Amino acid sequence: MEKIQLPINEYENEILKAVTHNSIVVIIGETGSGKTTQLSQIMHRHGFTKSGRVGITQPRRVAAVSVSRRVASEMGVRIGEEVGYSIRFEDRTSDRTCIKYLTDGCLLRECLSDPELRQYAVIILDEAHERSLNTDILLGLMKKLVRRRSQDLKVIITSATLDGDKFSSFFFKCPVLNIPGKLFPVEILYSMERPASYRESALQTAIDLHTQQPPGDILLFMTGQDDIDKTVSKLEERIRSLDEGSCMDAIILPLHGSLPPEMQVRVFMQVPPNCRRIIVATNIAETSLTVDGVVYVIDPGFVKQRQYNPGTGMYSLDVVQISRVQADQRAGRAGRTRPGKCYRLYPFSVYEHELLEATIPEIQRSSLASAVLHLKSLDLPDIDVLKFDFLDQPSRESLEDALKQLYLIDAIDDDGLITKIGRQMAELPLEPSLARALIAANDLECLSQCLTVAAMLSCENVFTPTSSKGASKKRERVDLNLPDGSGMGDHIQLLEIYEEWHQNHYDVEWCKNHGLQVRSMMFAKDVRQQLSSLMYKITKESLDVMTKESFREKRIMIRKLRKALCVGFANRLAQRMERHNGYRTLCYKAQLVQVHPTACPLEVDDDGLYPEYVLYNELLVTSRPYIRNLCSVEASWVKPIWAKLQHFDIGKLSGRALSTEELNIPTQEVTNCSATVTPKLSENRENIIQSARERFLARKQLKVKK
Ligand code: ADP
Ligand code: MG
């Protein structure tokens, strides 16, 4: 590997001096200056790894894997030896590992078994500007940790944006090192007005650039995988249709977080001369992965953002405008190797007046259940969740929402203290609901099945995506002869699919023939294996896949499993509101959320009614609010959860930091505010259901007559 000269290497001495004399140092450097790949090596070269590892956190899994591979190859070692990585469900480190890249979530989990993080001599919280929820929590924890390990721990915070002062004042006014970037000038061009379709406009701009502009790669920002796939195939089509020899060749490369590894590396590979790369990426290319050679950037100005509403418990996935900081980062990608151009597909007035100054940190727009559970389980004497030292405080509403959710699933008790169950949950690399379901399943003797469900839910999507829209997607699934969930919903269907695959000896062809993604299924198998070994610590029993032969046995087992899931998803139950034609518009919850069209069919009872309650994995607002991945539950299982909701005291849950009075929330409202289960059917609703029932029976009569 050639010797690499990056801006950061020129400041090696300054960095060493600062780190030697201070426990915490903030390093600010332009994207691509070498923070992620070089800092760890600098620390290693200068002996810091003699007393422990260098751990470098990344907010994204893709970055942790790709960057550690890069560093291993620069150092001429095999991945997993001196240089390794650790991400959820995959640990590629060994005793020899002294440079370890890991996701911020992984480091957080390591705090549980080793609160002082003794394996590390240096911790680098990288990409702090991304302000991921986990990094924000780590920032607060590091502040405590450096006091306790002031003699033997070094913490470095890196950021690509100029928010050094904010970090510095958070960390006792620690020094900030600015690494001047070698950015070439980037000319910024604005559109006169906003295009009707940003995708179409981006596409056209890319083609114009390719046919008219001198060599240099093009980087085009899109909002998500869907967008990227469509753009890539349209670009390919249009470029093929250009006259042969009228312009240089082009190779089009997608880049996003769920790209398989072999596709990721393609972005970093050399291209033949006289060939232009057009990279179509999500905001992953803004700061966390640097692709050299880009001269033209096309920025439509949008990003896909998940937003949690603690009042309703709903997540929405919205395409929103980027912030000015993001716009500037994107433009900067064009000037890495020589002067470049950035085409903003919006007018200057939008940049100046409409874009937010900076992106809202994740901590202010996500559910905090998992984070709060984590903080509670750390047992730090001075941690009061509502008073935790956050760089940016989350809203009180979302902290309370998290406390309530944790209380409902027995992770904390009436006094807000973590329970034994809560501790077990925190150890599992799963979201709290799934972790709780596993523990309940162990008690109900259906753990093996629940493990399978948890593993299947951990995959992004096991079904091969079809280009067609919702309705036909569902039909195709049925046509493929997949199990149908026995009328109990998606969780059960996932279980049945996995068990059938197991009976087919995990055959790859079987997956393909049934419209399942091989990679996802393999991942599920791997995850199941890992979860089993984690649960084994609790159960000491073998957790192999066990399929039930007789119909009766199977029914009983499924019922137990649904019950266990109900315990775990107590904070995500929905009550039937009204029944329309067909299950697709079956409505649950007061907000009239609908069952997603891809859901597998639910069984109706003797009266033709769908289950009164379902649990759901996700409540997502797209064009309208949908619940996805649902499973029917029985009304009697829901009763104890209601009861619990009736008498909880948010003041006590937060560790008596505040009494209900201080919070100024009337008790009545507390029970209703984000209650996912409405304690009592209002009369009105009872009527609605009654009349729906009557309408249904009338229709049924009509049919019989025909
Ligand atoms: P920073 O963290 O400051 O943004 P990095 O350390 O990620 O910078 O990148 C430094 C340089 O290393 C960049 O020029 C980048 O292109 C290069 N680089 C990083 N990862 C890879 C990779 N996987 N393959 C090839 N080059 C890479
Ligand atoms: Mg970086």
XYZ file of C-alpha atoms and ligand atoms in Angstrom:
734
model
C 0.000 0.000 0.000
C 1.345 3.406 -0.942
C 2.143 5.902 1.812
C -0.837 8.115 2.200
C -0.477 11.834 2.740
C -3.678 13.278 4.025
C -4.159 16.664 5.707
C -4.347 15.037 9.110
C -0.899 13.483 8.787
C 0.660 16.931 8.590
C -0.715 17.663 12.044
C 0.448 14.468 13.651
C 2.675 16.280 16.176
C 0.014 18.775 17.197
C -2.470 15.959 17.652
C -0.060 13.954 19.773
C 0.740 16.930 21.925
C -2.910 17.743 22.520
C -3.855 14.153 23.287
C -0.914 13.641 25.610
C -1.764 16.676 27.694
C -5.538 16.394 27.724
C -8.076 13.700 28.482
C -10.457 14.979 25.836
C -9.635 16.609 22.528
C -11.972 17.716 19.776
C -10.656 17.438 16.230
C -12.394 19.254 13.428
C -11.451 18.405 9.876
C -13.031 18.538 6.484
C -14.546 15.288 5.244
C -11.814 13.274 3.585
C -9.000 14.798 5.649
C -8.259 11.410 7.208
C -9.947 11.528 10.609
C -11.582 8.144 10.333
C -8.805 6.189 8.677
C -5.683 7.916 10.055
C -6.302 8.978 13.650
C -6.471 5.414 14.873
C -3.219 4.588 13.113
C -1.510 7.665 14.517
C -2.482 6.596 18.042
C -1.274 3.088 17.319
C 2.056 4.204 15.879
C 2.781 6.302 18.924
C 2.305 3.590 21.446
C -1.157 4.315 22.795
C -2.250 0.776 22.026
C 0.314 -0.667 24.429
C -2.087 -0.240 27.311
C -5.339 -0.987 25.498
C -7.222 -0.774 22.263
C -8.152 2.188 20.168
C -11.911 2.065 19.667
C -13.425 4.193 16.923
C -17.190 4.516 16.797
C -19.190 4.972 13.631
C -22.866 5.831 13.493
C -23.321 3.573 10.459
C -22.606 -0.102 10.096
C -21.497 0.238 6.489
C -18.891 2.794 7.475
C -17.513 0.650 10.306
C -17.008 -2.295 7.972
C -15.714 -0.426 4.969
C -13.346 1.834 6.877
C -11.840 -0.939 8.979
C -11.145 -2.922 5.834
C -9.442 0.090 4.372
C -7.273 0.557 7.455
C -6.385 -3.124 7.556
C -5.242 -2.949 3.970
C -3.244 0.251 4.594
C -1.492 -1.519 7.467
C -1.081 -4.684 5.449
C -2.914 -6.911 7.909
C -5.909 -9.186 7.610
C -9.216 -7.882 8.864
C -10.019 -9.309 12.284
C -6.396 -9.412 13.358
C -4.692 -6.149 14.373
C -7.545 -4.231 12.836
C -11.100 -5.418 13.305
C -14.670 -4.305 13.503
C -17.701 -5.060 15.575
C -21.249 -4.343 14.529
C -24.541 -5.761 15.744
C -24.601 -9.495 15.076
C -21.072 -9.513 13.683
C -17.803 -9.375 15.584
C -14.589 -9.499 13.586
C -12.034 -8.934 16.291
C -9.519 -11.142 18.074
C -7.087 -10.971 20.973
C -4.617 -9.319 18.661
C -6.968 -6.525 17.674
C -5.631 -3.163 18.747
C -7.639 -0.954 16.384
C -11.317 -1.674 16.581
C -13.995 0.045 14.559
C -17.434 -0.386 15.993
C -20.856 1.142 15.748
C -21.800 3.562 18.478
C -24.568 1.140 19.445
C -22.001 -1.601 20.015
C -19.883 0.563 22.280
C -22.979 1.460 24.253
C -23.730 -2.207 24.789
C -20.149 -2.851 25.843
C -20.700 -0.310 28.644
C -23.134 -2.785 30.206
C -20.648 -5.537 30.813
C -17.736 -3.184 31.331
C -18.919 0.263 32.467
C -15.389 1.636 32.526
C -14.589 0.299 29.069
C -11.298 -1.078 30.349
C -10.320 -2.693 27.048
C -9.769 0.758 25.556
C -6.903 3.153 26.018
C -8.312 5.553 23.444
C -11.910 6.079 22.434
C -12.604 8.073 19.317
C -16.188 9.164 18.892
C -16.081 9.669 15.171
C -18.533 11.546 12.991
C -19.925 13.373 16.004
C -21.450 15.941 13.657
C -23.956 13.306 12.586
C -25.386 13.533 16.059
C -26.788 10.033 16.072
C -28.785 9.130 19.151
C -26.185 6.633 20.342
C -23.277 9.004 19.855
C -25.117 11.663 21.823
C -25.575 9.275 24.714
C -21.959 8.233 24.518
C -20.943 11.890 24.693
C -22.766 12.152 28.016
C -21.245 8.928 29.296
C -17.721 9.889 28.244
C -18.034 13.026 30.267
C -18.463 10.883 33.363
C -15.942 8.276 32.327
C -12.982 10.592 31.775
C -13.337 11.747 35.371
C -13.067 8.196 36.629
C -10.304 7.175 34.249
C -8.474 10.484 34.081
C -5.115 8.720 34.261
C -5.426 6.156 31.539
C -8.138 7.024 29.056
C -8.019 9.387 26.122
C -11.162 10.502 24.376
C -11.148 12.136 20.967
C -14.249 13.629 19.427
C -14.143 14.255 15.692
C -16.447 16.287 13.593
C -16.557 17.451 10.009
C -18.453 20.607 10.748
C -17.488 23.656 12.675
C -19.389 22.912 15.848
C -16.174 22.517 17.823
C -17.068 25.166 20.365
C -20.262 23.433 21.291
C -18.432 20.150 21.935
C -15.629 21.938 23.732
C -17.887 23.768 26.156
C -19.731 20.513 26.821
C -16.411 18.865 27.658
C -15.008 21.261 30.243
C -13.602 23.630 27.606
C -11.292 21.018 26.142
C -8.940 22.015 23.301
C -10.197 22.041 19.723
C -7.817 21.251 16.897
C -8.749 22.476 13.478
C -7.232 20.592 10.582
C -7.413 22.938 7.620
C -8.851 21.103 4.674
C -7.425 21.277 1.225
C -10.642 22.026 -0.495
C -10.583 23.373 -4.020
C -13.077 26.051 -4.921
C -16.535 24.785 -5.727
C -18.770 26.842 -7.950
C -22.360 26.674 -6.789
C -25.157 26.907 -9.311
C -28.793 27.292 -8.319
C -31.964 26.464 -10.183
C -34.290 29.350 -10.983
C -37.142 27.521 -9.321
C -37.883 24.229 -7.688
C -38.443 21.439 -10.201
C -41.792 19.645 -10.276
C -39.953 16.369 -9.760
C -36.551 16.453 -8.136
C -35.773 12.967 -9.385
C -36.502 13.818 -12.995
C -34.594 17.061 -12.705
C -31.592 15.328 -11.124
C -31.629 12.743 -13.880
C -31.679 15.366 -16.597
C -28.917 17.354 -14.940
C -26.770 14.229 -14.731
C -27.267 13.477 -18.418
C -26.540 17.085 -19.393
C -23.369 17.080 -17.333
C -22.263 13.789 -18.736
C -22.747 14.840 -22.344
C -21.455 18.399 -22.042
C -18.881 18.648 -19.283
C -15.205 17.614 -19.241
C -14.154 14.430 -17.369
C -14.781 14.116 -13.637
C -17.118 11.941 -11.623
C -20.667 12.940 -10.776
C -22.176 12.474 -7.334
C -25.928 12.656 -7.154
C -27.764 12.714 -3.841
C -31.041 10.836 -3.534
C -33.196 10.205 -0.488
C -33.315 6.433 -0.190
C -32.747 3.046 -1.723
C -35.966 3.139 -3.664
C -35.144 6.462 -5.196
C -31.623 5.332 -5.943
C -32.648 2.111 -7.653
C -35.098 3.911 -9.897
C -32.610 6.620 -10.770
C -29.848 4.125 -11.484
C -31.965 2.142 -13.903
C -33.281 5.251 -15.657
C -29.768 6.628 -15.960
C -28.568 3.385 -17.450
C -31.406 3.429 -19.918
C -30.777 7.004 -21.032
C -27.051 6.571 -21.302
C -27.490 3.479 -23.418
C -29.692 5.453 -25.753
C -27.044 8.131 -26.330
C -25.281 7.977 -29.683
C -22.273 5.728 -29.576
C -19.086 7.756 -29.437
C -20.911 11.014 -28.771
C -19.448 11.131 -25.275
C -17.262 9.142 -22.889
C -18.390 5.923 -21.208
C -20.201 6.015 -17.932
C -20.519 3.583 -15.093
C -23.376 4.092 -12.681
C -22.961 3.109 -9.058
C -25.515 3.080 -6.263
C -24.320 3.799 -2.716
C -26.469 3.368 0.358
C -26.513 1.699 3.751
C -28.140 -1.584 2.801
C -25.972 -2.310 -0.189
C -24.367 -5.767 -0.076
C -20.627 -5.565 0.713
C -19.475 -6.633 -2.738
C -21.452 -3.746 -4.241
C -20.042 -1.282 -1.715
C -16.447 -1.923 -2.661
C -17.228 -1.222 -6.314
C -17.537 2.452 -5.440
C -13.914 2.550 -4.355
C -12.540 0.620 -7.325
C -10.544 2.161 -10.133
C -12.431 2.763 -13.351
C -10.979 2.434 -16.835
C -9.682 5.644 -18.416
C -12.154 7.661 -20.446
C -14.985 6.450 -18.274
C -17.024 8.642 -15.964
C -18.527 7.381 -12.736
C -21.960 8.553 -11.765
C -22.519 7.748 -8.114
C -26.098 7.836 -6.895
C -25.978 7.972 -3.106
C -27.924 8.701 0.029
C -26.600 11.182 2.551
C -24.084 8.485 3.471
C -21.792 10.167 0.932
C -22.179 13.531 2.640
C -19.617 12.889 5.343
C -19.212 9.271 6.332
C -17.811 7.750 3.130
C -15.531 9.735 0.872
C -15.308 8.813 -2.765
C -12.421 10.501 -4.487
C -12.609 11.851 -8.000
C -15.946 13.614 -7.710
C -16.013 16.916 -9.561
C -19.738 17.479 -10.026
C -22.319 17.267 -7.297
C -26.046 17.307 -7.930
C -28.001 18.237 -4.833
C -31.812 18.116 -5.000
C -31.873 19.344 -1.399
C -33.807 16.523 0.211
C -33.162 13.792 2.724
C -35.281 11.020 4.167
C -35.742 11.412 7.881
C -37.414 9.295 10.503
C -39.364 11.276 12.980
C -40.988 9.972 16.120
C -44.004 11.599 17.659
C -44.102 10.744 21.369
C -47.659 12.037 21.610
C -49.052 9.454 19.221
C -46.295 6.854 19.289
C -46.071 7.131 15.529
C -43.012 7.116 13.395
C -43.068 8.936 10.168
C -40.603 8.613 7.390
C -40.599 11.905 5.614
C -38.654 13.354 2.793
C -37.602 16.684 4.223
C -35.359 19.542 3.176
C -31.738 19.231 4.152
C -30.114 21.799 6.428
C -27.655 24.439 5.275
C -24.827 22.515 6.950
C -25.758 19.457 4.896
C -26.008 21.491 1.706
C -22.500 22.829 2.301
C -21.144 19.362 3.056
C -22.642 18.063 -0.161
C -21.129 20.894 -2.182
C -17.742 20.241 -0.570
C -17.678 16.752 -2.081
C -17.045 18.353 -5.487
C -13.786 20.030 -4.509
C -11.745 17.179 -3.109
C -9.298 16.678 -5.950
C -9.699 19.784 -8.088
C -12.073 22.693 -8.583
C -15.618 21.449 -8.968
C -19.225 22.419 -9.408
C -22.313 21.860 -7.343
C -25.749 22.039 -8.915
C -28.399 22.826 -6.359
C -31.811 22.023 -7.732
C -33.414 24.825 -5.767
C -33.116 28.614 -5.780
C -30.691 30.543 -3.612
C -33.631 32.047 -1.705
C -34.550 28.544 -0.520
C -31.019 27.954 0.689
C -30.960 31.271 2.439
C -34.426 31.428 3.953
C -36.012 27.996 4.028
C -33.309 25.548 4.997
C -32.681 25.065 8.692
C -29.255 26.108 9.888
C -28.412 22.598 11.140
C -30.083 19.200 11.157
C -32.185 18.388 14.205
C -30.232 15.787 16.197
C -31.712 12.296 16.262
C -32.196 12.446 20.005
C -34.868 15.048 19.442
C -36.719 13.013 16.889
C -36.695 9.371 17.942
C -38.180 7.094 20.529
C -35.963 7.028 23.574
C -37.179 3.764 25.098
C -34.023 1.900 24.251
C -31.724 4.738 25.313
C -33.481 5.248 28.618
C -33.401 1.528 29.362
C -29.726 1.642 28.721
C -29.123 4.542 31.059
C -31.220 2.902 33.744
C -29.271 -0.320 33.492
C -25.882 1.327 33.836
C -26.347 1.767 37.552
C -24.405 4.946 37.652
C -25.322 6.422 41.006
C -25.841 9.910 39.712
C -27.884 9.084 36.644
C -31.310 10.553 36.806
C -32.678 10.068 33.366
C -34.570 13.323 33.206
C -31.465 15.185 34.275
C -28.891 13.328 32.237
C -26.282 15.603 30.739
C -27.188 15.663 27.062
C -25.453 17.866 24.528
C -28.921 18.791 23.336
C -31.753 17.980 25.682
C -34.527 15.762 24.308
C -38.039 16.922 25.038
C -39.525 16.000 28.377
C -42.465 14.516 26.522
C -40.278 12.001 24.751
C -38.417 11.058 27.932
C -41.712 10.472 29.674
C -43.012 8.501 26.748
C -39.952 6.277 27.019
C -40.419 5.786 30.769
C -44.028 4.850 30.266
C -43.216 2.355 27.554
C -40.554 0.741 29.702
C -42.955 0.559 32.609
C -45.592 -1.124 30.483
C -43.202 -3.862 29.481
C -41.930 -4.394 33.032
C -38.434 -3.074 32.436
C -38.802 -0.568 35.264
C -40.982 -0.787 38.354
C -43.420 1.661 39.942
C -40.536 3.629 41.367
C -38.702 3.813 38.096
C -36.047 1.342 39.182
C -34.754 -1.119 36.648
C -36.108 -4.632 37.152
C -34.412 -7.967 36.680
C -36.317 -8.292 33.435
C -35.110 -4.859 32.407
C -31.513 -5.882 32.960
C -31.917 -8.999 30.878
C -33.530 -6.933 28.153
C -30.702 -4.437 28.047
C -28.209 -7.247 27.425
C -29.955 -8.309 24.251
C -29.055 -6.517 21.035
C -32.726 -6.003 20.237
C -35.202 -3.225 20.666
C -36.901 -3.388 24.091
C -40.181 -4.890 22.858
C -38.570 -7.819 21.118
C -36.235 -8.405 24.022
C -39.203 -8.458 26.392
C -41.079 -10.866 24.136
C -38.150 -13.286 24.255
C -38.110 -13.252 28.028
C -41.859 -13.798 28.164
C -41.529 -16.588 25.624
C -39.027 -18.294 27.855
C -41.593 -18.329 30.662
C -44.315 -19.532 28.307
C -42.109 -22.232 26.814
C -42.070 -21.018 23.273
C -38.655 -19.378 23.246
C -37.386 -21.335 20.281
C -40.226 -19.991 18.145
C -39.908 -16.467 19.470
C -36.196 -16.451 18.661
C -37.070 -17.229 15.087
C -39.543 -14.361 14.950
C -37.023 -11.961 16.477
C -34.383 -13.049 13.985
C -36.721 -12.681 11.036
C -37.808 -9.228 12.203
C -34.158 -8.198 12.446
C -33.810 -8.470 8.667
C -34.709 -5.458 6.686
C -36.943 -7.373 4.342
C -37.047 -11.089 3.692
C -39.358 -10.763 0.727
C -37.839 -10.024 -2.638
C -39.090 -6.585 -3.552
C -41.243 -6.434 -6.636
C -41.478 -3.386 -8.783
C -45.254 -3.515 -8.734
C -47.284 -1.650 -6.155
C -48.925 -2.860 -2.950
C -51.928 -4.840 -4.060
C -50.232 -7.102 -6.546
C -47.298 -7.459 -4.191
C -49.557 -9.135 -1.732
C -51.106 -11.391 -4.297
C -47.725 -12.495 -5.544
C -46.770 -13.468 -2.043
C -49.768 -15.737 -1.824
C -49.147 -17.178 -5.260
C -45.687 -18.169 -4.179
C -47.129 -20.770 -1.888
C -45.739 -19.296 1.227
C -47.294 -20.152 4.578
C -50.059 -17.714 5.444
C -49.468 -17.135 9.145
C -52.428 -19.381 10.031
C -54.601 -16.287 9.977
C -52.748 -14.878 12.959
C -50.657 -12.301 11.166
C -47.199 -11.473 9.943
C -45.154 -12.586 12.939
C -46.589 -16.058 12.662
C -46.086 -16.075 8.930
C -42.429 -15.209 9.414
C -42.112 -18.088 11.842
C -43.796 -20.511 9.478
C -41.624 -19.422 6.573
C -38.467 -19.967 8.582
C -39.595 -23.350 9.823
C -40.414 -24.472 6.330
C -37.013 -23.316 5.187
C -35.503 -25.275 8.066
C -37.409 -28.371 6.936
C -35.983 -27.793 3.495
C -32.488 -27.884 4.974
C -31.921 -24.163 4.528
C -31.924 -24.600 0.794
C -31.013 -21.487 -1.181
C -33.085 -22.538 -4.163
C -36.109 -22.912 -1.928
C -35.775 -19.242 -0.967
C -35.502 -18.153 -4.560
C -38.495 -20.207 -5.609
C -40.556 -18.668 -2.862
C -39.669 -15.056 -3.518
C -37.433 -14.694 -0.486
C -34.149 -12.824 -0.410
C -31.385 -15.322 0.148
C -29.121 -12.800 1.832
C -31.815 -11.783 4.303
C -32.720 -15.364 5.127
C -29.085 -16.269 5.701
C -28.780 -13.227 7.916
C -31.849 -14.325 9.874
C -30.280 -17.724 10.387
C -27.112 -16.148 11.651
C -28.958 -13.764 13.943
C -31.050 -16.600 15.306
C -27.887 -18.475 16.140
C -26.433 -15.502 17.974
C -29.595 -14.700 19.859
C -29.823 -18.335 20.894
C -26.401 -18.276 22.428
C -27.227 -15.047 24.271
C -30.492 -16.483 25.569
C -28.748 -19.681 26.499
C -27.102 -17.755 29.314
C -30.551 -17.289 30.797
C -32.191 -20.585 29.888
C -29.433 -23.195 29.715
C -31.582 -25.075 27.252
C -31.082 -25.957 23.644
C -32.916 -23.567 21.394
C -32.876 -25.367 18.088
C -35.723 -24.916 15.690
C -38.573 -27.122 16.817
C -41.463 -27.594 14.504
C -44.742 -28.924 15.799
C -46.217 -31.748 13.794
C -49.858 -31.993 14.750
C -52.280 -29.216 13.909
C -53.454 -29.019 17.510
C -49.960 -28.747 18.923
C -49.152 -26.095 16.418
C -52.236 -24.070 17.319
C -51.359 -24.214 21.010
C -47.805 -23.184 20.402
C -48.827 -20.276 18.179
C -51.204 -19.077 20.871
C -48.423 -19.094 23.471
C -46.153 -17.253 21.110
C -48.779 -14.588 20.451
C -49.193 -14.175 24.159
C -45.465 -13.705 24.642
C -45.374 -11.171 21.833
C -48.301 -9.367 23.448
C -46.304 -8.951 26.658
C -43.384 -7.517 24.715
C -45.456 -5.277 22.509
C -47.716 -4.039 25.318
C -46.829 -0.551 24.231
C -47.803 -1.251 20.665
C -51.293 -2.621 20.756
C -54.092 -1.333 18.621
C -57.774 -1.780 19.167
C -60.162 -2.326 16.303
C -62.218 0.726 15.545
C -64.483 -0.026 12.714
C -64.588 -2.475 9.933
C -64.805 -1.496 6.338
C -64.848 -3.686 3.311
C -61.997 -6.080 3.304
C -59.137 -6.266 5.724
C -57.029 -3.761 3.949
C -58.992 -0.864 5.281
C -59.482 -2.454 8.649
C -58.922 0.400 11.033
C -57.277 0.341 14.385
C -56.744 2.978 17.012
C -58.440 6.275 17.491
C -56.254 7.875 14.847
C -57.723 5.554 12.280
C -54.507 3.940 11.274
C -54.800 1.310 8.621
C -53.376 -2.087 8.108
C -50.603 -1.935 5.559
C -51.526 -3.526 2.220
C -48.610 -5.942 2.428
C -49.865 -7.443 5.703
C -50.805 -11.081 5.572
C -54.516 -11.834 6.018
C -56.013 -12.123 9.487
C -58.588 -14.698 10.437
C -62.147 -13.586 11.133
C -64.235 -14.991 13.965
C -67.616 -16.711 13.724
C -69.308 -13.360 13.348
C -66.996 -12.396 10.571
C -65.138 -9.940 12.729
C -61.423 -9.371 12.732
C -59.591 -9.556 16.054
C -60.423 -6.816 18.482
C -56.754 -6.261 19.230
C -53.596 -6.590 17.238
C -50.018 -5.860 18.109
C -47.849 -4.209 15.553
C -44.200 -3.874 14.914
C -44.298 -0.504 13.329
C -46.666 2.392 13.074
C -45.522 4.464 10.207
C -46.953 7.500 8.538
C -46.319 7.589 4.832
C -49.184 8.780 2.674
C -51.356 7.906 5.681
C -50.756 6.163 9.008
C -50.182 2.448 8.610
C -49.448 -0.368 10.966
C -47.054 -2.939 9.614
C -46.224 -6.449 10.702
C -49.143 -7.263 12.914
C -50.304 -10.204 14.909
C -53.671 -10.867 16.482
C -53.895 -10.949 20.269
C -56.710 -11.884 22.628
C -58.649 -9.336 24.621
C -57.986 -11.094 27.923
C -54.243 -10.604 27.494
C -54.744 -6.896 27.091
C -56.663 -6.421 30.377
C -53.640 -6.517 32.705
C -51.939 -3.967 30.516
C -54.907 -1.615 30.873
C -54.778 -2.102 34.574
C -51.159 -1.122 34.612
C -51.831 1.972 32.599
C -54.434 3.096 35.123
C -52.076 3.592 37.993
C -48.701 4.780 37.049
C -47.048 7.946 38.167
C -44.635 9.545 35.790
C -42.938 11.434 38.595
C -42.075 8.201 40.329
C -40.973 6.516 37.113
C -38.400 9.172 36.421
C -36.821 8.398 39.764
C -38.819 10.937 41.736
C -37.015 13.695 39.950
C -40.325 15.356 39.435
C -43.708 14.785 40.895
C -46.791 14.655 38.755
C -47.775 17.995 40.156
C -44.580 19.630 39.070
C -45.032 18.238 35.623
C -48.432 19.773 35.572
C -50.068 16.924 33.760
C -53.518 15.983 34.954
C -53.604 12.271 35.740
C -56.407 11.681 33.311
C -54.320 12.946 30.478
C -51.399 10.809 31.493
C -53.364 7.673 30.970
C -54.572 8.818 27.620
C -51.794 10.868 26.125
C -49.803 8.386 24.170
C -51.693 5.389 25.416
C -51.497 2.859 22.685
C -54.262 0.957 24.356
C -57.344 2.957 25.105
C -58.457 1.840 28.549
C -62.129 1.727 27.775
C -64.149 1.664 24.641
C -66.068 4.851 24.491
C -69.756 4.348 24.037
C -69.605 6.045 20.760
C -67.067 3.624 19.479
C -68.957 0.715 20.858
C -71.830 1.899 18.703
C -69.675 2.201 15.661
C -68.461 -1.335 16.066
C -71.955 -2.558 16.716
C -73.261 -0.992 13.545
C -70.291 -2.308 11.581
C -71.119 -5.741 12.887
C -74.727 -5.320 11.826
C -73.738 -4.137 8.383
C -71.501 -7.128 7.996
C -74.146 -9.586 9.058
C -76.627 -7.954 6.708
C -74.214 -8.361 3.829
C -73.572 -11.935 4.796
C -77.303 -12.625 4.737
C -77.518 -11.055 1.330
C -74.752 -13.282 0.037
C -76.379 -16.389 1.405
C -79.629 -15.517 -0.350
C -77.861 -15.101 -3.664
P -12.516 11.641 7.097
O -12.893 10.684 8.163
O -11.715 12.803 7.589
O -13.703 12.090 6.315
P -11.322 9.357 5.850
O -10.292 8.892 6.807
O -12.619 8.622 5.833
O -11.559 10.912 6.066
O -10.774 9.290 4.390
C -9.475 9.687 4.041
C -9.135 9.277 2.619
O -9.121 7.867 2.492
C -10.136 9.786 1.590
O -9.428 10.370 0.553
C -10.858 8.566 1.112
O -11.186 8.648 -0.219
C -9.879 7.450 1.377
N -10.621 6.223 1.692
C -11.345 5.998 2.796
N -11.902 4.760 2.760
C -11.526 4.207 1.595
C -11.747 2.957 0.945
N -12.511 2.007 1.512
N -11.179 2.734 -0.241
C -10.422 3.688 -0.824
N -10.160 4.877 -0.272
C -10.696 5.151 0.913
Mg -14.835 10.099 8.631
